[in-house]
Amino acid sequence: MKYDFKAIEEKWQDRWEKENAFVAKEDTSMPKFYGLVEFPYPSGAGMHVGHIKAYSGLEVISRKRRMQGYNVLFPLGFDAYGLPTENYAIKTGIHPRKVTDDNITKFTSQLKRVGFSFDWTKTIDTTEEGYYKWTQWIFRKMFDHGLVFRDNALVNYCPSCKVVLSNEDSQGGKCDICHSDIVQKAKPVWYLRITEYADKLLEGLEEVDYLPNIKFQQQNWIGRSTGAFANFKLAGLDDSLRIYTTRCDTMFGVTFMVIAPEHPIIEKYRDRITNIDALDAYKDECSKKTEFERTQLVKDKTGVRIEGLAAVNPANGKEIPIYISDYVMMGYGTGAIMAVPAHDERDYEFAKKFGIDIIEVISGGDISKEAYTGDGEMINSDFLNGIKTKAEAIEKMLEYLAEKGVGEKGVQYKMKDWAFNRQRYWGEPIPIVHCEKCGTVGVPYEELPLRLPKVDNFEPGEGGESPLAKIDSYVNCKCPKCGGDAKRETDTMPQWADSSWYYLRYIDPKNDTCLADADKLKYWLPVDWYNGGMEHVTRHLIYSRFWHKFLYDIGVVPTSEPYAKRTAQGLILGPDGVKMSKSRGNVVDPNNVVDEVGADVLRVYVLFMGDYASAAPWSESSVM
Ligand SMILES: [Zn+2]
Ligand SMILES: [Zn+2]
């Protein structure tokens, strides 16, 4: 007799639905388990086998916890704002609202067919007014608390998507969405002051149970370093250049300085500098390059010496030349560095090319051949000579700098503030009004949600303007403060916004008086176990921890961390052992597998194809 998996699966899936078998209970006397998986982007392509593996781990845990007597919350929703839907809408003329609704319907039925035990009564769609009202509300709270600011900046701009991208969304100098080359463009940018939370985000890692490589990636992304700030006097002037260094112990080896071509000191001493034309021409060239090209690409070091300005090494009083070079960025640190060619590879290369002195201050290498970056005894360093440990030499130099009043201990972060606006239609409107008299004013809380207007033309404007800027009835408004004529902000939020707090909304998805009921938050938080992709352990995980910590600080959530535990699944590769992609034609459609062998076989297979955290290729013969 043939095993009729279809009839059996249908029978049980039907009964689960009728009996609300997986709906979390209201009973707060029970022990709870909150299992969270990363919610999908409802793309037109539908479900992928990667989704099955991503959800199956916690699917098993959740079912086990139910059997152990826990009250289990295991929800799934849709992260539905963003560019793929919008680009599809522009191409086909179908409104993003309809595209999103259709895709969510398709996804939901596919997921039910695979038999996941999600609590579908808790599902959310981040593009619904009832959801994005609270995304805007959190932003407004941040605005009230001084965590939102606007600044003109050179931004990464994708000419094809017509959108401004964060550094993380444009790695390698390519657009994360369409893979076109990024160009630099000056634009007003809204920022969230995430750097203010850098220390809290690092300290919080000590109280959570994350995979070690996830913790490591977060620490690396935040990139806290301790070092020293020091002022290098400009020779013959009552002025100085400020630098940051983690290696002030090598200061006797500083033989030149490098500043960013955009450094304000060049404008300030325009008249004194004798080769200003050459500097201007170099700066012009740099403006065409992306940050990635400037700092990451392996290439010849280029630069121009500033004639007419020189600096003084605060350690030994020697006059040293100053160069501009594109590998120093204004956005990082102070926009100026001290160069120690004997002990830094990049500085060594630069010094060799420009014929600058190289002074060895740590013994142990052969600086006639290459920079020496190892440890050793301090030499050619006056009062540091003979010291054998880096820590001791740094301590001594810090004392010296403080005594002379030219430097002090300092901390720096690699993480920058979060560029928080996009010039696109399919996103949450930023609830800010621009008034000539009052400046930037928040849209009053009682007027939230600030609705995304229904339009027919969602093409971005020329020069990267938001499509909302074309709608006069949206743009023109009254200032909430003074009642005068004002203009609404027309940019929308980035896709990372709605996923920064979605796990809170699952707890109480229909609440229209607050983002979630305080008692319910107290019962369900923190998320006991969060599983997702390794590609989301920096941006998404850090952004959502930042929002959570802010909500904790203003008394909205009861825990300082959102996720007690975080793991990650490995990719499912194509049968050829390569990452699945449409263009390679090696994508496995889970729907076909379910039709052929049933949902249980599919679910068991993805869990037993190898170590859950490692990548593994799909094997047709193992499934069948
Ligand atoms: Zn693009
Ligand atoms: Zn006003």
XYZ file of C-alpha atoms and ligand atoms in Angstrom:
626
model
C 0.000 0.000 0.000
C 1.324 3.426 -0.898
C 1.785 5.848 1.989
C -0.690 8.649 1.279
C 1.223 11.510 2.883
C -0.988 14.132 1.303
C -4.174 12.945 2.978
C -2.445 12.512 6.332
C -0.774 15.930 6.274
C -3.985 17.637 5.247
C -5.937 15.916 7.981
C -3.582 17.065 10.736
C -2.961 20.547 9.389
C -6.724 20.993 9.274
C -7.129 19.889 12.856
C -4.280 22.123 14.114
C -5.990 25.087 12.518
C -9.469 24.248 13.870
C -8.210 23.630 17.412
C -5.842 26.622 17.503
C -3.193 24.114 18.474
C -0.283 26.560 18.281
C -1.852 29.744 19.607
C 0.026 31.143 22.618
C -2.083 31.089 25.768
C -3.109 34.082 27.858
C -2.189 32.130 31.010
C 0.765 33.969 32.560
C 1.101 31.476 35.409
C 2.679 28.983 32.996
C 6.416 28.978 32.289
C 6.954 30.676 28.917
C 9.103 30.106 25.876
C 9.419 32.765 23.186
C 11.006 31.345 20.026
C 11.791 33.818 17.264
C 12.881 33.354 13.668
C 13.756 36.161 11.281
C 10.598 37.165 9.465
C 10.742 36.883 5.686
C 10.650 39.555 3.055
C 7.583 38.604 1.006
C 9.241 38.566 -2.397
C 7.481 37.532 -5.562
C 9.635 34.416 -5.791
C 7.840 32.925 -2.773
C 9.339 30.514 -0.312
C 12.850 29.143 -0.689
C 14.401 26.014 0.896
C 16.576 28.424 2.902
C 13.428 29.568 4.716
C 12.601 25.956 5.602
C 15.988 25.382 7.215
C 15.927 28.784 8.966
C 12.569 28.015 10.618
C 12.915 24.282 11.237
C 15.418 24.569 14.090
C 13.149 26.571 16.367
C 10.124 24.706 15.012
C 11.496 21.594 16.700
C 12.408 23.440 19.904
C 8.980 25.091 20.088
C 7.135 21.796 19.654
C 9.325 20.224 22.330
C 8.701 23.105 24.753
C 4.931 22.771 24.264
C 5.159 19.109 25.165
C 7.222 20.060 28.229
C 4.379 22.252 29.470
C 5.593 25.662 28.381
C 3.359 28.411 27.077
C 5.017 28.940 23.689
C 4.995 32.024 21.501
C 6.324 31.085 18.052
C 5.104 33.699 15.582
C 5.866 34.718 12.022
C 5.172 37.960 10.181
C 6.344 39.852 7.137
C 9.084 42.442 6.741
C 7.333 43.989 3.795
C 8.720 47.469 3.102
C 11.639 47.812 0.763
C 13.050 48.091 -2.682
C 12.393 44.761 -4.434
C 8.618 45.249 -4.166
C 8.903 48.872 -5.179
C 11.147 48.123 -8.137
C 8.744 45.395 -9.248
C 5.867 47.857 -8.941
C 7.684 50.436 -11.043
C 8.383 47.819 -13.707
C 4.871 46.373 -13.844
C 2.698 49.327 -12.804
C 1.074 47.225 -10.074
C 0.834 49.133 -6.778
C 3.275 48.004 -4.042
C 0.294 47.547 -1.707
C -1.216 44.937 -4.004
C 2.147 43.291 -4.732
C 2.762 42.981 -0.987
C -0.695 41.601 -0.188
C -0.480 39.018 -2.963
C 2.980 37.887 -1.915
C 1.994 37.576 1.742
C -1.018 35.438 0.817
C 1.187 33.182 -1.278
C 3.878 32.867 1.418
C 1.367 32.123 4.150
C -0.270 29.270 2.280
C 3.128 27.794 1.377
C 4.299 27.934 5.002
C 1.114 26.300 6.250
C 1.525 23.559 3.674
C 4.956 22.725 5.134
C 3.288 22.317 8.522
C 5.112 24.893 10.628
C 3.559 25.403 14.048
C 3.490 29.202 13.884
C 0.887 31.108 15.870
C -0.802 32.791 12.914
C -3.038 34.885 15.178
C 0.058 36.969 16.010
C 1.216 37.646 12.470
C 2.215 41.160 11.445
C 2.748 43.060 8.208
C 5.138 45.968 8.797
C 3.500 48.053 6.032
C 0.119 48.166 7.771
C -0.842 51.432 9.462
C -1.376 49.671 12.788
C 2.261 48.576 12.689
C 4.130 51.509 11.193
C 2.333 53.925 13.510
C 4.566 52.495 16.235
C 7.686 52.477 14.094
C 7.090 56.213 13.676
C 6.289 56.542 17.374
C 9.648 55.074 18.385
C 11.399 57.408 15.924
C 9.500 60.374 17.426
C 10.611 59.325 20.904
C 14.204 59.190 19.704
C 13.757 62.647 18.179
C 12.489 63.936 21.541
C 15.483 62.421 23.273
C 18.061 64.011 20.972
C 18.980 60.795 19.181
C 17.941 62.099 15.745
C 19.915 64.727 13.853
C 20.308 65.960 10.306
C 23.542 66.784 8.572
C 24.837 67.371 5.082
C 27.084 64.558 4.075
C 28.761 62.873 1.177
C 26.640 59.785 0.836
C 26.823 56.541 -1.085
C 24.327 56.947 -3.883
C 23.121 54.285 -6.310
C 22.323 55.993 -9.622
C 20.322 52.986 -10.742
C 18.078 52.554 -7.673
C 18.211 56.360 -7.159
C 18.709 55.799 -3.487
C 21.160 56.745 -0.753
C 22.758 53.704 0.868
C 24.510 53.124 4.179
C 28.125 51.909 4.147
C 26.845 48.470 5.065
C 24.437 48.465 2.124
C 27.169 49.410 -0.317
C 30.049 47.167 0.609
C 32.633 46.746 -2.077
C 31.489 50.001 -3.644
C 28.466 48.166 -5.081
C 24.773 48.632 -4.379
C 23.478 45.830 -2.145
C 20.215 45.767 -4.118
C 21.140 46.021 -7.806
C 24.960 45.625 -7.666
C 25.579 48.829 -9.656
C 28.596 51.000 -8.853
C 28.024 53.542 -6.091
C 28.914 57.234 -6.530
C 29.423 59.933 -3.882
C 26.805 62.658 -3.613
C 26.236 65.540 -1.152
C 22.798 65.262 0.486
C 21.041 66.129 3.730
C 20.940 62.963 5.784
C 18.941 62.028 8.867
C 21.004 60.120 11.400
C 20.179 58.075 14.468
C 22.840 58.579 17.119
C 23.611 54.881 17.589
C 27.193 55.774 18.602
C 25.791 57.053 21.887
C 24.862 53.437 22.640
C 28.184 51.917 21.538
C 29.385 51.095 25.056
C 25.993 49.773 26.163
C 25.844 47.556 23.076
C 29.271 46.139 23.902
C 28.597 45.668 27.599
C 25.253 43.992 26.882
C 27.027 41.215 25.011
C 28.315 39.968 28.353
C 24.816 39.090 29.561
C 23.538 37.249 26.480
C 24.080 33.764 25.106
C 25.094 34.344 21.479
C 27.277 32.078 19.363
C 30.910 33.227 19.859
C 31.311 34.298 16.229
C 28.141 36.395 16.467
C 29.521 38.218 19.507
C 32.832 38.650 17.759
C 31.205 40.154 14.665
C 29.278 42.614 16.799
C 32.381 43.678 18.725
C 34.229 44.091 15.478
C 31.457 46.135 13.886
C 31.302 48.488 16.871
C 35.113 48.539 16.801
C 35.939 50.165 20.135
C 39.594 51.052 20.531
C 41.407 52.853 23.314
C 44.292 55.106 22.486
C 45.329 58.713 22.643
C 44.401 62.025 21.114
C 47.396 64.258 20.484
C 47.872 67.744 19.088
C 50.678 68.281 16.581
C 51.580 71.966 16.522
C 51.753 73.639 13.094
C 55.266 75.068 12.699
C 55.321 78.871 13.090
C 51.568 79.064 13.734
C 49.424 79.238 16.827
C 47.418 76.229 15.684
C 47.612 72.459 15.686
C 46.437 69.272 13.993
C 44.616 66.796 16.188
C 45.122 63.071 15.673
C 43.962 59.846 17.262
C 46.309 56.885 17.636
C 46.258 53.515 19.351
C 50.070 53.472 19.220
C 51.317 56.614 20.936
C 54.288 54.526 22.122
C 55.743 54.888 18.606
C 55.562 58.682 18.528
C 59.339 59.125 18.256
C 59.054 57.300 14.943
C 56.573 59.769 13.440
C 58.214 61.309 10.373
C 55.192 62.781 8.572
C 51.473 63.381 8.868
C 48.653 62.605 6.465
C 45.337 64.438 6.414
C 42.141 63.888 4.423
C 41.978 65.983 1.228
C 38.775 67.513 2.659
C 40.428 68.571 5.938
C 39.326 72.149 6.853
C 42.904 73.193 7.574
C 43.503 73.454 3.839
C 40.788 76.100 3.411
C 41.979 77.875 6.524
C 45.544 78.292 5.244
C 44.757 78.651 1.528
C 46.805 81.834 1.283
C 49.796 80.379 3.051
C 49.907 77.133 1.063
C 52.064 77.554 -2.052
C 50.767 74.580 -4.078
C 47.038 75.003 -3.536
C 46.219 74.225 -7.195
C 47.788 70.780 -6.939
C 45.874 70.106 -3.696
C 42.585 71.236 -5.250
C 43.109 69.012 -8.280
C 43.849 65.998 -6.062
C 40.779 66.666 -3.911
C 38.672 66.826 -7.063
C 39.884 63.396 -8.141
C 39.052 61.977 -4.698
C 35.465 63.191 -4.784
C 34.843 60.772 -7.630
C 35.889 57.777 -5.576
C 33.786 55.845 -3.089
C 34.918 55.340 0.447
C 35.568 51.703 -0.358
C 37.849 52.581 -3.248
C 39.699 55.045 -1.060
C 40.279 52.864 1.957
C 40.005 49.208 0.962
C 41.209 48.636 -2.575
C 44.776 47.477 -2.831
C 46.553 49.997 -4.977
C 49.443 52.434 -5.114
C 49.418 55.049 -2.413
C 48.856 58.498 -3.871
C 49.094 61.898 -2.222
C 50.403 65.454 -2.416
C 52.716 67.201 0.042
C 51.336 70.466 1.428
C 53.920 73.162 0.673
C 53.962 76.043 3.127
C 52.670 74.097 6.134
C 54.586 71.748 8.418
C 53.889 70.080 11.743
C 55.990 69.541 14.842
C 56.356 66.097 16.404
C 55.358 66.654 20.059
C 57.697 63.887 21.236
C 60.992 65.219 19.863
C 60.172 68.736 18.581
C 61.236 67.887 15.017
C 59.539 69.538 12.058
C 57.767 67.025 9.779
C 55.946 67.350 6.429
C 52.160 67.061 6.004
C 50.577 65.263 3.035
C 47.032 64.897 1.794
C 46.035 61.402 0.714
C 42.756 59.711 -0.124
C 43.255 56.838 2.299
C 42.559 59.193 5.192
C 38.857 59.988 5.539
C 37.234 62.970 7.256
C 34.485 60.694 8.571
C 36.866 58.579 10.630
C 38.546 59.948 13.712
C 39.894 63.435 13.267
C 40.679 63.304 9.536
C 44.411 63.420 10.299
C 46.921 60.735 11.213
C 50.487 60.578 12.476
C 52.550 58.287 10.266
C 55.067 55.810 11.687
C 56.542 54.227 8.570
C 58.923 51.880 10.386
C 56.022 50.079 12.087
C 52.973 50.431 9.846
C 52.739 48.812 6.416
C 50.622 51.509 4.831
C 52.821 54.320 6.150
C 55.921 52.381 5.064
C 54.680 52.103 1.506
C 53.826 55.807 1.476
C 57.230 56.847 2.901
C 59.106 54.707 0.360
C 57.161 56.242 -2.493
C 57.693 59.841 -1.330
C 61.232 59.433 0.003
C 60.393 60.217 3.622
C 62.630 59.257 6.595
C 61.918 55.940 8.274
C 62.979 55.803 11.939
C 62.971 52.463 13.762
C 61.657 52.766 17.335
C 60.881 49.107 18.123
C 63.731 46.665 17.616
C 63.331 43.205 16.144
C 62.665 43.751 12.457
C 64.566 44.801 9.375
C 63.113 48.119 8.313
C 65.317 48.289 5.243
C 63.040 45.578 3.830
C 59.617 46.154 5.379
C 57.659 47.658 8.250
C 58.053 45.778 11.518
C 54.724 45.335 13.309
C 55.811 42.935 16.030
C 56.871 43.551 19.630
C 60.344 44.485 20.827
C 62.471 46.852 22.857
C 61.995 50.607 22.447
C 64.916 52.345 20.713
C 65.604 55.854 19.339
C 62.901 57.023 21.727
C 64.595 59.096 24.435
C 62.753 58.447 27.702
C 61.096 55.281 26.359
C 64.375 53.572 25.430
C 64.773 50.123 26.940
C 61.096 49.540 27.677
C 60.085 46.088 26.506
C 56.288 46.064 26.709
C 53.870 48.036 24.576
C 51.513 48.739 27.481
C 54.264 50.305 29.575
C 55.535 52.460 26.692
C 51.995 53.678 25.951
C 51.450 54.520 29.616
C 54.704 56.513 29.755
C 53.915 58.419 26.561
C 50.399 59.241 27.807
C 51.926 60.692 30.968
C 54.326 62.771 28.879
C 51.550 64.090 26.583
C 49.356 64.996 29.547
C 52.237 66.744 31.312
C 52.960 68.847 28.218
C 49.252 69.521 27.740
C 49.305 68.210 24.147
C 47.322 65.004 24.429
C 45.189 62.662 26.494
C 43.758 59.163 26.651
C 40.769 58.597 24.362
C 38.316 56.073 22.968
C 37.144 55.649 19.389
C 34.611 53.496 17.571
C 34.529 52.136 14.065
C 30.721 52.258 14.119
C 29.255 55.467 12.755
C 25.857 57.020 13.286
C 23.063 55.317 11.362
C 22.034 57.073 8.127
C 18.296 56.810 8.445
C 16.541 58.024 5.316
C 15.799 56.841 1.819
C 14.388 58.808 -1.081
C 11.829 56.148 -1.905
C 8.085 55.563 -1.743
C 7.638 52.149 -0.156
C 8.718 52.907 3.404
C 7.523 54.609 6.589
C 7.208 58.408 6.163
C 9.582 60.193 8.540
C 7.271 62.129 10.912
C 9.044 65.487 10.785
C 7.905 68.917 9.585
C 10.233 71.664 8.374
C 9.197 75.148 9.489
C 11.133 78.276 8.566
C 10.525 79.741 12.003
C 10.768 76.701 14.266
C 13.209 74.485 12.357
C 12.525 70.756 12.418
C 9.421 69.874 14.413
C 8.103 66.387 15.190
C 4.640 65.417 13.936
C 2.446 65.313 17.096
C 1.943 61.833 18.576
C -1.833 62.057 18.202
C -1.405 62.529 14.448
C 0.457 59.240 14.038
C 0.450 57.268 11.877
C 1.576 59.828 9.360
C 0.074 57.917 6.459
C 1.935 57.052 3.318
C -0.175 58.822 0.658
C -1.717 56.629 -2.025
C -0.104 57.585 -5.314
C 0.020 56.131 -8.803
C 3.504 57.278 -9.674
C 6.108 55.948 -7.275
C 9.118 56.573 -9.528
C 11.826 58.497 -7.651
C 12.378 62.073 -8.793
C 15.440 63.137 -10.750
C 18.556 63.638 -8.636
C 17.344 61.164 -6.059
C 14.326 62.998 -4.645
C 11.647 61.005 -2.895
C 8.453 60.411 -4.937
C 6.591 62.021 -2.017
C 8.261 65.346 -2.881
C 6.101 65.516 -6.012
C 2.821 65.472 -4.041
C 2.001 69.067 -3.063
C -0.899 68.052 -0.834
C 1.491 65.884 1.168
C 4.395 68.320 1.279
C 2.477 71.466 2.290
C 1.198 71.480 5.846
C 0.910 73.617 8.959
C 3.670 73.736 11.549
C 2.512 71.877 14.676
C 4.323 74.436 16.837
C 3.497 77.875 15.399
C 0.654 77.097 12.990
C 2.448 78.755 10.073
C 3.022 77.285 6.632
C 5.475 74.416 6.718
C 6.709 71.499 4.646
C 6.701 67.833 5.482
C 9.849 65.754 5.293
C 9.492 63.604 2.176
C 12.107 60.941 2.833
C 11.110 57.556 4.174
C 12.797 55.213 6.645
C 15.266 52.492 5.622
C 14.177 48.866 5.520
C 16.064 48.180 8.744
C 13.598 50.313 10.723
C 10.597 47.993 10.929
C 12.667 44.913 11.757
C 14.257 46.736 14.691
C 11.266 46.107 16.983
C 8.976 43.514 15.356
C 9.507 40.915 18.095
C 7.791 43.328 20.503
C 4.696 43.660 18.340
C 4.144 39.883 18.083
C 3.485 39.952 21.813
C 0.451 42.188 21.343
C -0.122 42.736 17.600
C -3.560 44.367 17.681
C -2.955 46.930 20.435
C -3.815 50.427 19.243
C -3.026 52.388 22.406
C 0.619 51.366 22.819
C 3.183 49.321 20.940
C 2.469 46.398 23.277
C 0.856 45.986 26.679
C 3.368 46.391 29.533
C 2.249 43.260 31.426
C 2.476 41.145 28.315
C 5.953 42.504 27.592
C 6.957 41.657 31.132
C 5.765 38.075 30.752
C 7.176 37.308 27.305
C 10.485 39.220 27.252
C 13.228 38.594 26.589
C 12.956 36.443 23.472
C 14.319 33.134 24.763
C 15.873 31.990 21.538
C 16.358 33.870 18.285
C 17.614 32.110 15.187
C 18.494 33.710 11.867
C 21.112 34.181 9.186
C 24.751 35.074 9.789
C 24.281 37.940 7.309
C 22.047 39.693 9.850
C 24.195 39.466 12.966
C 25.719 42.912 12.549
C 23.288 45.402 11.046
C 19.901 43.997 12.023
C 20.984 42.555 15.343
C 22.828 45.710 16.409
C 20.097 48.062 15.184
C 17.394 46.144 17.033
C 19.473 45.915 20.221
C 19.969 49.686 19.967
C 16.220 50.356 19.649
C 15.514 47.956 22.485
C 18.043 49.589 24.795
C 16.569 52.985 24.004
C 13.049 51.701 24.783
C 14.438 50.240 28.003
C 15.965 53.594 28.956
C 12.626 55.383 28.505
C 10.737 52.698 30.434
C 8.813 51.071 27.571
C 10.341 47.575 27.768
C 11.289 45.714 30.975
C 14.583 44.111 29.858
C 17.834 45.725 28.736
C 18.439 43.083 26.054
C 15.865 41.814 23.540
C 17.283 38.346 22.822
C 18.586 35.988 25.522
C 20.075 33.601 22.984
C 20.979 33.916 19.326
C 22.045 31.189 16.906
C 22.398 31.008 13.150
C 21.692 28.365 10.524
C 24.071 27.524 7.712
C 23.106 28.081 4.103
C 21.615 25.396 1.934
C 23.778 25.312 -1.161
C 22.636 24.170 -4.565
C 23.137 20.501 -5.554
C 26.355 21.725 -7.250
C 27.759 22.944 -3.902
C 27.450 26.617 -4.853
C 25.198 29.233 -3.286
C 21.724 28.981 -4.815
C 20.885 31.701 -7.304
C 18.369 32.203 -10.062
C 21.120 33.034 -12.550
C 22.937 29.748 -11.832
C 19.704 27.814 -12.139
C 20.482 25.721 -9.032
C 17.540 26.839 -6.882
C 15.477 24.075 -5.275
C 11.782 24.882 -4.905
C 10.464 23.506 -1.603
C 6.930 23.348 -3.024
C 8.011 20.701 -5.515
C 9.612 18.676 -2.731
C 6.436 18.862 -0.643
C 4.354 17.746 -3.606
C 6.625 14.814 -4.366
C 7.585 13.444 -0.968
C 5.582 15.368 1.611
C 6.243 18.031 4.213
C 7.623 15.697 6.874
C 10.353 14.387 4.600
C 11.342 17.915 3.671
C 11.471 19.014 7.312
C 13.420 16.004 8.491
C 15.816 16.275 5.577
C 16.807 19.923 6.196
C 17.516 19.127 9.840
C 19.647 16.068 9.103
C 21.557 17.279 6.055
C 24.483 18.279 8.293
C 25.521 20.443 11.209
C 22.721 23.009 11.544
C 25.132 25.953 11.683
C 27.161 24.876 8.638
C 26.494 25.250 4.942
C 25.504 22.029 3.194
C 24.577 21.184 -0.399
C 21.119 19.953 -1.318
C 21.129 16.323 -2.357
C 18.243 15.008 -4.419
C 19.154 11.366 -3.740
C 19.137 11.876 0.042
C 15.652 13.364 -0.062
C 14.168 10.639 -2.220
Zn 21.068 49.932 -6.796
Zn 6.718 76.750 13.112
